[in-house]
Short mmCIF file of C-alpha atoms in Angstrom, two decimals:
data_model
loop_
_atom_site.label_atom_id
_atom_site.label_comp_id
_atom_site.label_asym_id
_atom_site.label_seq_id
_atom_site.Cartn_x
_atom_site.Cartn_y
_atom_site.Cartn_z
CA UNK A 1 -27.65 71.03 -137.70
CA UNK A 2 -28.68 74.03 -135.63
CA UNK A 3 -29.32 77.09 -137.75
CA UNK A 4 -28.00 80.50 -136.78
CA UNK A 5 -31.33 82.27 -137.05
CA UNK A 6 -32.32 82.57 -133.40
CA UNK A 7 -34.77 85.12 -132.05
CA UNK A 8 -34.37 87.03 -128.74
CA UNK A 9 -37.58 88.22 -127.13
CA UNK A 10 -36.39 91.19 -125.12
CA UNK A 11 -39.01 93.62 -123.83
CA UNK A 12 -41.94 91.52 -125.03
CA UNK A 13 -44.58 90.86 -122.41
CA UNK A 14 -46.43 88.12 -124.24
CA UNK A 15 -45.53 84.64 -123.08
CA UNK A 16 -44.61 82.96 -126.36
CA UNK A 17 -44.72 79.47 -124.88
CA UNK A 18 -48.29 79.97 -123.76
CA UNK A 19 -49.20 81.44 -127.12
CA UNK A 20 -47.73 78.45 -128.96
CA UNK A 21 -49.46 76.02 -126.60
CA UNK A 22 -52.75 77.80 -127.13
CA UNK A 23 -52.36 77.78 -130.93
CA UNK A 24 -51.63 74.04 -131.04
CA UNK A 25 -54.02 73.18 -128.21
CA UNK A 26 -56.23 70.87 -130.29
CA UNK A 27 -53.35 69.13 -132.09
CA UNK A 28 -52.64 65.68 -130.71
CA UNK A 29 -49.24 65.56 -132.42
CA UNK A 30 -47.96 68.76 -130.76
CA UNK A 31 -45.20 68.33 -128.19
CA UNK A 32 -43.54 70.68 -125.70
CA UNK A 33 -40.98 68.71 -123.71
CA UNK A 34 -38.21 69.72 -121.31
CA UNK A 35 -34.66 68.44 -121.71
CA UNK A 36 -31.24 69.50 -120.42
CA UNK A 37 -28.65 70.77 -122.89
CA UNK A 38 -25.26 72.08 -121.73
CA UNK A 39 -26.60 72.22 -118.18
CA UNK A 40 -29.58 74.37 -119.15
CA UNK A 41 -33.21 73.33 -118.99
CA UNK A 42 -34.83 74.06 -122.37
CA UNK A 43 -38.12 73.40 -124.14
CA UNK A 44 -38.37 71.46 -127.40
CA UNK A 45 -41.45 72.37 -129.44
CA UNK A 46 -42.66 70.69 -132.62
CA UNK A 47 -45.01 68.11 -134.15
CA UNK A 48 -44.49 64.38 -133.62
CA UNK A 49 -46.16 63.64 -136.97
CA UNK A 50 -43.26 65.38 -138.73
CA UNK A 51 -40.40 64.88 -136.26
CA UNK A 52 -38.77 61.73 -134.91
CA UNK A 53 -38.55 63.06 -131.36
CA UNK A 54 -36.37 60.38 -129.62
CA UNK A 55 -33.73 60.41 -132.34
CA UNK A 56 -33.85 64.21 -132.52
CA UNK A 57 -33.18 64.52 -128.77
CA UNK A 58 -30.26 62.08 -129.08
CA UNK A 59 -28.85 64.11 -131.98
CA UNK A 60 -29.17 67.36 -130.04
CA UNK A 61 -27.36 65.99 -127.02
CA UNK A 62 -24.63 64.54 -129.23
CA UNK A 63 -24.09 67.85 -131.02
CA UNK A 64 -23.95 69.88 -127.82
CA UNK A 65 -21.50 67.37 -126.29
CA UNK A 66 -19.23 67.59 -129.32
CA UNK A 67 -19.37 71.40 -129.21
CA UNK A 68 -18.10 71.33 -125.62
CA UNK A 69 -15.38 68.79 -126.36
CA UNK A 70 -13.86 70.44 -129.43
CA UNK A 71 -14.53 73.98 -128.14
CA UNK A 72 -15.26 75.34 -131.56
CA UNK A 73 -16.03 78.95 -132.33
CA UNK A 74 -19.47 78.02 -133.58
CA UNK A 75 -22.34 80.22 -132.36
CA UNK A 76 -23.73 79.24 -128.99
CA UNK A 77 -26.66 76.89 -128.97
CA UNK A 78 -28.76 79.02 -126.67
CA UNK A 79 -27.29 82.45 -127.36
CA UNK A 80 -27.33 83.12 -131.10
CA UNK A 81 -25.44 86.08 -132.44
CA UNK A 82 -28.12 87.23 -134.89
CA UNK A 83 -31.26 88.60 -133.23
CA UNK A 84 -34.50 89.91 -134.65
CA UNK A 85 -36.10 92.80 -132.81
CA UNK A 86 -39.26 92.68 -134.99
CA UNK A 87 -40.51 89.39 -133.64
CA UNK A 88 -43.49 87.66 -135.28
CA UNK A 89 -45.16 84.69 -133.60
CA UNK A 90 -46.42 83.55 -137.02
CA UNK A 91 -42.84 82.88 -138.14
CA UNK A 92 -42.38 80.40 -135.29
CA UNK A 93 -45.70 78.71 -136.09
CA UNK A 94 -44.76 78.45 -139.78
CA UNK A 95 -41.39 76.97 -138.84
CA UNK A 96 -43.10 74.29 -136.74
CA UNK A 97 -45.55 73.47 -139.52
CA UNK A 98 -42.63 73.00 -141.93
CA UNK A 99 -41.25 70.25 -139.69
CA UNK A 100 -38.64 72.18 -137.69
CA UNK A 101 -38.11 72.07 -133.93
CA UNK A 102 -37.96 75.18 -131.73
CA UNK A 103 -35.47 75.23 -128.86
CA UNK A 104 -36.62 77.65 -126.14
CA UNK A 105 -34.49 78.81 -123.22
CA UNK A 106 -37.03 80.25 -120.75
CA UNK A 107 -34.29 81.95 -118.71
CA UNK A 108 -32.83 84.06 -121.52
CA UNK A 109 -36.13 84.01 -123.47
CA UNK A 110 -34.26 82.92 -126.59
CA UNK A 111 -35.52 80.75 -129.45
CA UNK A 112 -33.56 78.76 -132.02
CA UNK A 113 -34.78 76.68 -134.92
CA UNK A 114 -33.36 73.21 -135.34
CA UNK A 115 -33.55 70.94 -138.39
CA UNK A 116 -34.49 67.61 -136.75
CA UNK A 117 -34.57 64.04 -137.92
CA UNK A 118 -37.75 63.91 -139.93
CA UNK A 119 -40.27 61.10 -139.94
CA UNK A 120 -40.60 59.18 -143.16
CA UNK A 121 -43.93 60.39 -144.51
CA UNK A 122 -43.19 59.90 -148.22
CA UNK A 123 -43.36 56.81 -150.39
CA UNK A 124 -40.39 55.24 -152.11
CA UNK A 125 -39.41 56.22 -155.63
CA UNK A 126 -41.69 54.54 -158.15
CA UNK A 127 -42.15 54.46 -161.89
CA UNK A 128 -44.15 57.08 -163.79
CA UNK A 129 -47.92 56.78 -163.82
CA UNK A 130 -49.21 59.53 -166.14
CA UNK A 131 -46.31 59.39 -168.64
CA UNK A 132 -44.44 56.55 -170.29
CA UNK A 133 -40.69 56.49 -170.75
CA UNK A 134 -39.65 54.26 -173.66
CA UNK A 135 -35.98 55.09 -173.22
CA UNK A 136 -34.49 56.56 -170.09
CA UNK A 137 -34.90 56.42 -166.35
CA UNK A 138 -37.83 54.55 -164.85
CA UNK A 139 -38.03 56.88 -161.85
CA UNK A 140 -40.53 59.69 -161.40
CA UNK A 141 -40.98 62.72 -159.19
CA UNK A 142 -42.54 62.30 -155.74
CA UNK A 143 -44.54 64.56 -153.44
CA UNK A 144 -41.49 65.50 -151.36
CA UNK A 145 -39.87 68.49 -153.05
CA UNK A 146 -36.38 67.80 -151.71
CA UNK A 147 -36.48 64.26 -153.05
CA UNK A 148 -37.56 65.69 -156.41
CA UNK A 149 -34.54 67.99 -156.46
CA UNK A 150 -32.25 65.07 -155.66
CA UNK A 151 -33.75 63.00 -158.50
CA UNK A 152 -33.30 65.93 -160.88
CA UNK A 153 -29.67 66.41 -159.84
CA UNK A 154 -29.00 62.81 -160.84
CA UNK A 155 -30.00 63.75 -164.39
CA UNK A 156 -28.41 67.21 -164.52
CA UNK A 157 -24.78 67.34 -163.37
CA UNK A 158 -24.15 70.81 -164.78
CA UNK A 159 -22.01 72.85 -162.32
CA UNK A 160 -24.14 75.92 -163.04
CA UNK A 161 -27.36 74.26 -161.87
CA UNK A 162 -28.99 76.51 -159.27
CA UNK A 163 -31.73 75.60 -156.79
CA UNK A 164 -33.58 78.46 -155.11
CA UNK A 165 -36.09 77.84 -152.32
CA UNK A 166 -39.11 79.95 -151.31
CA UNK A 167 -41.64 79.56 -148.51
CA UNK A 168 -45.07 80.48 -149.89
CA UNK A 169 -48.33 80.93 -148.05
CA UNK A 170 -49.19 82.19 -144.58
CA UNK A 171 -51.99 79.91 -143.38
CA UNK A 172 -50.60 76.83 -145.13
CA UNK A 173 -46.89 77.41 -145.79
CA UNK A 174 -45.32 75.27 -148.50
CA UNK A 175 -41.91 75.05 -150.08
CA UNK A 176 -41.56 76.22 -153.68
CA UNK A 177 -38.32 75.37 -155.48
CA UNK A 178 -37.02 77.23 -158.53
CA UNK A 179 -34.43 75.30 -160.56
CA UNK A 180 -32.46 76.67 -163.50
CA UNK A 181 -29.06 76.49 -165.18
CA UNK A 182 -27.45 79.86 -164.66
CA UNK A 183 -25.51 80.14 -167.91
CA UNK A 184 -28.41 78.96 -170.11
CA UNK A 185 -31.57 80.63 -168.85
CA UNK A 186 -32.23 84.13 -170.14
CA UNK A 187 -31.59 86.72 -167.40
CA UNK A 188 -34.81 88.62 -168.13
CA UNK A 189 -36.88 85.40 -167.91
CA UNK A 190 -35.23 84.42 -164.63
CA UNK A 191 -35.68 87.91 -163.18
CA UNK A 192 -39.33 87.91 -164.22
CA UNK A 193 -39.98 84.59 -162.47
CA UNK A 194 -38.12 85.56 -159.29
CA UNK A 195 -39.84 88.94 -159.05
CA UNK A 196 -43.32 87.46 -159.40
CA UNK A 197 -42.64 84.70 -156.88
CA UNK A 198 -41.21 87.11 -154.31
CA UNK A 199 -44.18 89.44 -154.76
CA UNK A 200 -46.62 86.59 -154.08
CA UNK A 201 -44.98 84.80 -151.15
CA UNK A 202 -47.95 85.61 -148.90
CA UNK A 203 -50.40 83.78 -151.18
CA UNK A 204 -51.43 80.23 -150.37
CA UNK A 205 -50.63 77.83 -153.22
CA UNK A 206 -52.88 74.77 -153.11
CA UNK A 207 -53.21 74.05 -156.83
CA UNK A 208 -52.03 75.24 -160.23
CA UNK A 209 -54.57 78.03 -160.49
CA UNK A 210 -53.10 79.57 -157.35
CA UNK A 211 -49.64 79.21 -158.86
CA UNK A 212 -50.83 80.90 -162.07
CA UNK A 213 -52.19 83.75 -159.98
CA UNK A 214 -48.86 84.06 -158.18
CA UNK A 215 -46.92 84.47 -161.42
CA UNK A 216 -49.58 86.89 -162.72
CA UNK A 217 -50.83 84.52 -165.38
CA UNK A 218 -54.48 84.52 -166.37
CA UNK A 219 -56.43 81.37 -165.53
CA UNK A 220 -58.92 82.13 -168.33
CA UNK A 221 -56.87 80.65 -171.12
CA UNK A 222 -56.95 77.44 -173.13
CA UNK A 223 -53.19 77.34 -173.66
CA UNK A 224 -51.03 76.08 -170.80
CA UNK A 225 -48.69 78.63 -169.23
CA UNK A 226 -46.44 75.85 -168.01
CA UNK A 227 -46.03 72.19 -168.86
CA UNK A 228 -46.09 69.57 -166.13
CA UNK A 229 -44.05 66.39 -166.21
CA UNK A 230 -43.30 63.58 -163.81
CA UNK A 231 -40.29 62.35 -165.80
CA UNK A 232 -36.90 63.69 -164.64
CA UNK A 233 -35.40 63.37 -168.13
CA UNK A 234 -38.03 65.75 -169.54
CA UNK A 235 -37.28 68.29 -166.83
CA UNK A 236 -33.55 67.93 -167.49
CA UNK A 237 -34.10 68.52 -171.20
CA UNK A 238 -36.06 71.69 -170.44
CA UNK A 239 -33.26 73.00 -168.23
CA UNK A 240 -30.73 72.39 -170.99
CA UNK A 241 -32.93 74.43 -173.34
CA UNK A 242 -32.74 77.46 -171.06
CA UNK A 243 -36.07 77.01 -169.30
CA UNK A 244 -36.82 77.07 -165.58
CA UNK A 245 -38.44 74.42 -163.38
CA UNK A 246 -40.85 75.00 -160.50
CA UNK A 247 -41.37 72.29 -157.88
CA UNK A 248 -44.08 72.60 -155.25
CA UNK A 249 -44.02 70.58 -152.06
CA UNK A 250 -46.60 67.73 -151.99
CA UNK A 251 -47.08 68.04 -155.76
CA UNK A 252 -45.59 65.10 -157.69
CA UNK A 253 -44.87 67.00 -160.91
CA UNK A 254 -42.27 69.44 -162.17
CA UNK A 255 -43.62 72.57 -163.86
CA UNK A 256 -41.66 73.78 -166.89
CA UNK A 257 -41.59 77.51 -167.66
CA UNK A 258 -42.25 78.91 -170.19
CA UNK A 259 -44.62 76.78 -172.28
CA UNK A 260 -44.11 77.05 -176.05
CA UNK A 261 -45.88 75.51 -179.03
CA UNK A 262 -42.89 73.25 -179.71
CA UNK A 263 -43.49 71.46 -176.39
CA UNK A 264 -46.64 69.99 -177.93
CA UNK A 265 -44.68 67.96 -180.48
CA UNK A 266 -41.16 67.44 -179.06
CA UNK A 267 -40.19 64.83 -176.49
CA UNK A 268 -36.87 63.87 -174.93
CA UNK A 269 -37.24 60.23 -175.99
CA UNK A 270 -37.31 61.31 -179.65
CA UNK A 271 -33.54 61.80 -179.60
CA UNK A 272 -33.03 58.10 -178.90
CA UNK A 273 -34.26 57.29 -182.42
CA UNK A 274 -32.44 57.92 -185.67
CA UNK A 275 -32.90 61.40 -187.11
CA UNK A 276 -35.26 60.39 -189.99
CA UNK A 277 -37.48 58.42 -187.62
CA UNK A 278 -37.50 61.31 -185.11
CA UNK A 279 -38.70 63.67 -187.83
CA UNK A 280 -41.40 61.20 -188.87
CA UNK A 281 -42.65 60.84 -185.28
CA UNK A 282 -42.90 64.60 -184.79
CA UNK A 283 -44.60 64.98 -188.17
CA UNK A 284 -47.10 62.35 -187.07
CA UNK A 285 -47.87 64.40 -183.94
CA UNK A 286 -48.47 67.50 -186.08
CA UNK A 287 -50.83 65.50 -188.27
CA UNK A 288 -52.59 64.24 -185.14
CA UNK A 289 -53.26 67.81 -183.99
CA UNK A 290 -54.61 68.82 -187.41
CA UNK A 291 -56.85 65.75 -187.56
CA UNK A 292 -58.20 66.27 -184.04
CA UNK A 293 -59.01 69.94 -184.66
CA UNK A 294 -60.18 69.95 -188.30
CA UNK A 295 -61.89 66.64 -189.08
CA UNK A 296 -65.06 67.01 -186.93
CA UNK A 297 -65.65 70.49 -188.36
CA UNK A 298 -65.01 69.25 -191.89
CA UNK A 299 -67.62 66.51 -191.44
CA UNK A 300 -70.23 69.03 -190.32
CA UNK A 301 -69.36 71.47 -193.11
CA UNK A 302 -69.33 68.88 -195.91
CA UNK A 303 -72.51 67.16 -194.78
CA UNK A 304 -74.74 70.10 -193.89
CA UNK A 305 -73.42 73.17 -195.81
CA UNK A 306 -71.05 72.29 -198.64
CA UNK A 307 -71.79 68.73 -199.86
CA UNK A 308 -70.96 69.80 -203.41
CA UNK A 309 -67.27 69.80 -202.50
CA UNK A 310 -67.29 66.01 -202.22
CA UNK A 311 -66.97 63.68 -205.18
CA UNK A 312 -70.28 62.24 -206.31
CA UNK A 313 -69.47 58.68 -205.18
CA UNK A 314 -68.25 59.88 -201.77
CA UNK A 315 -71.30 62.11 -201.32
CA UNK A 316 -73.57 59.11 -201.99
CA UNK A 317 -71.65 57.02 -199.45
CA UNK A 318 -72.00 59.71 -196.80
CA UNK A 319 -75.70 60.11 -197.58
CA UNK A 320 -76.26 56.34 -197.25
CA UNK A 321 -74.50 56.26 -193.87
CA UNK A 322 -76.80 59.04 -192.59
CA UNK A 323 -79.98 57.50 -193.96
CA UNK A 324 -82.59 57.43 -191.21
CA UNK A 325 -80.69 59.73 -188.83
CA UNK A 326 -83.26 62.29 -187.58
CA UNK A 327 -80.81 64.91 -186.38
CA UNK A 328 -78.74 67.40 -188.39
CA UNK A 329 -74.98 66.88 -188.60
CA UNK A 330 -74.26 69.44 -185.88
CA UNK A 331 -76.54 67.78 -183.31
CA UNK A 332 -75.33 64.24 -183.94
CA UNK A 333 -71.69 65.35 -183.85
CA UNK A 334 -72.08 67.19 -180.55
CA UNK A 335 -74.09 64.30 -179.11
CA UNK A 336 -71.39 61.76 -179.85
CA UNK A 337 -68.55 64.08 -178.81
CA UNK A 338 -70.17 64.61 -175.41
CA UNK A 339 -70.45 60.83 -174.98
CA UNK A 340 -66.75 60.45 -175.81
CA UNK A 341 -65.83 63.23 -173.36
CA UNK A 342 -67.80 61.43 -170.65
CA UNK A 343 -65.95 58.19 -171.42
CA UNK A 344 -62.59 59.97 -171.19
CA UNK A 345 -63.52 61.55 -167.88
CA UNK A 346 -64.79 58.24 -166.52
CA UNK A 347 -61.55 56.51 -167.54
CA UNK A 348 -59.65 58.94 -165.30
CA UNK A 349 -61.96 58.63 -162.27
CA UNK A 350 -62.63 54.89 -162.27
CA UNK A 351 -60.29 52.49 -160.42
CA UNK A 352 -57.42 51.19 -162.53
CA UNK A 353 -58.56 47.60 -162.18
CA UNK A 354 -61.94 48.19 -163.86
CA UNK A 355 -61.57 51.56 -165.61
CA UNK A 356 -60.16 50.41 -169.00
CA UNK A 357 -62.61 47.50 -169.23
CA UNK A 358 -65.70 49.55 -168.40
CA UNK A 359 -64.80 52.42 -170.73
CA UNK A 360 -63.92 50.11 -173.63
CA UNK A 361 -67.06 47.99 -173.28
CA UNK A 362 -69.19 51.10 -172.67
CA UNK A 363 -67.81 52.83 -175.75
CA UNK A 364 -68.39 49.81 -177.98
CA UNK A 365 -71.90 49.17 -176.68
CA UNK A 366 -72.95 52.84 -176.81
CA UNK A 367 -71.50 53.32 -180.28
CA UNK A 368 -73.13 50.19 -181.69
CA UNK A 369 -76.45 51.04 -180.02
CA UNK A 370 -76.39 54.60 -181.35
CA UNK A 371 -75.80 53.39 -184.91
CA UNK A 372 -78.47 50.68 -184.62
CA UNK A 373 -80.99 53.18 -183.24
CA UNK A 374 -80.20 55.57 -186.12
CA UNK A 375 -79.15 58.33 -183.72
CA UNK A 376 -75.78 58.86 -185.42
CA UNK A 377 -74.18 57.68 -188.63
CA UNK A 378 -71.57 54.94 -188.74
CA UNK A 379 -69.19 57.29 -190.58
CA UNK A 380 -69.31 59.73 -187.66
CA UNK A 381 -68.37 56.93 -185.26
CA UNK A 382 -65.23 56.30 -187.29
CA UNK A 383 -64.39 60.00 -187.58
CA UNK A 384 -64.75 60.81 -183.87
CA UNK A 385 -62.94 57.66 -182.76
CA UNK A 386 -60.00 58.62 -184.96
CA UNK A 387 -60.20 62.20 -183.68
CA UNK A 388 -60.03 61.06 -180.06
CA UNK A 389 -57.01 58.89 -180.78
CA UNK A 390 -55.30 61.66 -182.75
CA UNK A 391 -55.73 64.19 -179.92
CA UNK A 392 -53.76 61.88 -177.62
CA UNK A 393 -50.66 61.87 -179.82
CA UNK A 394 -49.48 65.26 -178.57
CA UNK A 395 -47.07 65.64 -175.65
CA UNK A 396 -48.57 66.68 -172.33
CA UNK A 397 -52.11 66.37 -171.04
CA UNK A 398 -52.46 70.17 -170.84
CA UNK A 399 -52.02 70.45 -174.60
CA UNK A 400 -54.79 67.92 -175.30
CA UNK A 401 -57.22 70.16 -173.42
CA UNK A 402 -56.52 73.04 -175.81
CA UNK A 403 -57.05 70.78 -178.82
CA UNK A 404 -60.32 69.44 -177.44
CA UNK A 405 -61.54 73.02 -176.88
CA UNK A 406 -60.55 74.36 -180.31
CA UNK A 407 -62.48 71.69 -182.20
CA UNK A 408 -65.77 72.95 -180.73
CA UNK A 409 -65.10 76.40 -182.20
CA UNK A 410 -64.56 74.93 -185.67
CA UNK A 411 -67.66 72.72 -185.39
CA UNK A 412 -69.85 75.72 -184.54
CA UNK A 413 -68.47 77.89 -187.34
CA UNK A 414 -68.66 75.01 -189.83
CA UNK A 415 -72.34 74.46 -189.04
CA UNK A 416 -73.07 78.11 -189.89
CA UNK A 417 -70.65 79.05 -192.66
CA UNK A 418 -69.36 75.71 -193.94
CA UNK A 419 -65.82 75.64 -195.34
CA UNK A 420 -65.57 79.41 -195.01
CA UNK A 421 -66.30 79.06 -191.30
CA UNK A 422 -63.49 76.52 -190.92
CA UNK A 423 -61.03 78.91 -192.57
CA UNK A 424 -62.24 81.72 -190.32
CA UNK A 425 -61.85 79.46 -187.27
CA UNK A 426 -58.28 78.58 -188.24
CA UNK A 427 -57.47 82.29 -188.50
CA UNK A 428 -59.04 82.94 -185.09
CA UNK A 429 -57.10 80.09 -183.48
CA UNK A 430 -53.80 81.24 -184.99
CA UNK A 431 -54.51 84.82 -183.92
CA UNK A 432 -55.32 83.70 -180.40
CA UNK A 433 -52.18 81.60 -180.13
CA UNK A 434 -50.07 84.42 -181.52
CA UNK A 435 -51.41 86.82 -178.88
CA UNK A 436 -50.55 84.55 -175.96
CA UNK A 437 -47.34 84.82 -173.96
CA UNK A 438 -45.82 82.78 -171.18
CA UNK A 439 -43.87 84.96 -168.75
CA UNK A 440 -43.25 87.46 -171.52
CA UNK A 441 -42.16 84.83 -174.06
CA UNK A 442 -44.48 84.53 -177.11
CA UNK A 443 -46.22 81.18 -177.24
CA UNK A 444 -45.33 80.70 -180.93
CA UNK A 445 -41.62 81.20 -180.28
CA UNK A 446 -39.29 78.48 -181.47
CA UNK A 447 -37.18 76.89 -178.71
CA UNK A 448 -33.53 77.81 -178.57
CA UNK A 449 -31.35 74.99 -179.91
CA UNK A 450 -28.60 74.12 -177.48
CA UNK A 451 -25.24 73.32 -179.06
CA UNK A 452 -24.60 70.32 -176.86
CA UNK A 453 -28.14 69.00 -176.62
CA UNK A 454 -30.34 70.07 -179.50
CA UNK A 455 -34.08 70.11 -179.53
#
């Protein structure tokens, strides 16, 4: 329907129509057509790539006809009651880029914005791609932010659910949605998020680093400041825990604020199992993190610095596996880890039809060739393969990045100081995690248990 946010251009010498035509001069999808509404010749201005123009014109004529027939007290189509004396041509351009239509009356020099019938430029709802849902909805978030909100509302029927919209960016305006449950989110957390978003509305948000900059969060950190998810049930669970959700237009993920250490081990699907099995699954994830971070460093420390810690039989077995390897433990470990990182990166970039096959065959061939050529030991192949699998047991891809980064610190310290270096690295990692906050909330904070829907 027509919005009551018209703009009257009194006393302004600049021809706005000419200025808009000049700005969109090289855009083939720009339209500026004349139609008659309520006996007045007006201009319709917008983009055909975002607006279904024939159906929009039909809707406009139907609405104006109904306004005349029922003689309502609604504000006039061409003479809005609210005017803005501080007129900004950029606001009209931004409105057009967001898919709205401008209605211009050249006689009264008045402009209205109209929410037209949009063209379908989004795909249908599909299943998740980056996350698997064992129990729960098979739908996932899309690029269209309003569709994402509708999907989320299907999962959260709380009457206190609030959806707040912001328009961010000047050159490339986008819609940013803040979702929260009013009686569950902490007021200071909500105020902190709203204040930082409102202070950064002029910043263009093209990716997550821009969003981190908007909320005054440092990009130079290994720990995620927010968790991303494409599963609506995970976002609903976060809202019930008193967290907030950010949704950015054309970004098919929901961003959960704040990010805590418990998000690395806890998943919504866990509650669909019996309580003992849920505890076992989460314990397994904790063990996976410890294995992924500690085991490569332990191998380097026990092989190159502190072999006396091992039992005699085990030390002989390790020595036999490394017989003929020309490199020290640090070099062979880093060499194989880099190969595994390349395989992981290739598995993401390759097409889905050939990616798993190429990475699996490449890993097997490279591993077997490296052992045959005596470049690495067979024991290290087993250790790093298990480490790679263990690092994938945590929840969220952002958390696996932190684990993959921390293991390099322990490997370096273990090569220099042995077991003492590993203990020092654990202290450094714990100190670093304890010093990090997410929107003022300590990263090591335990999540608040909701009475109706516990963690």
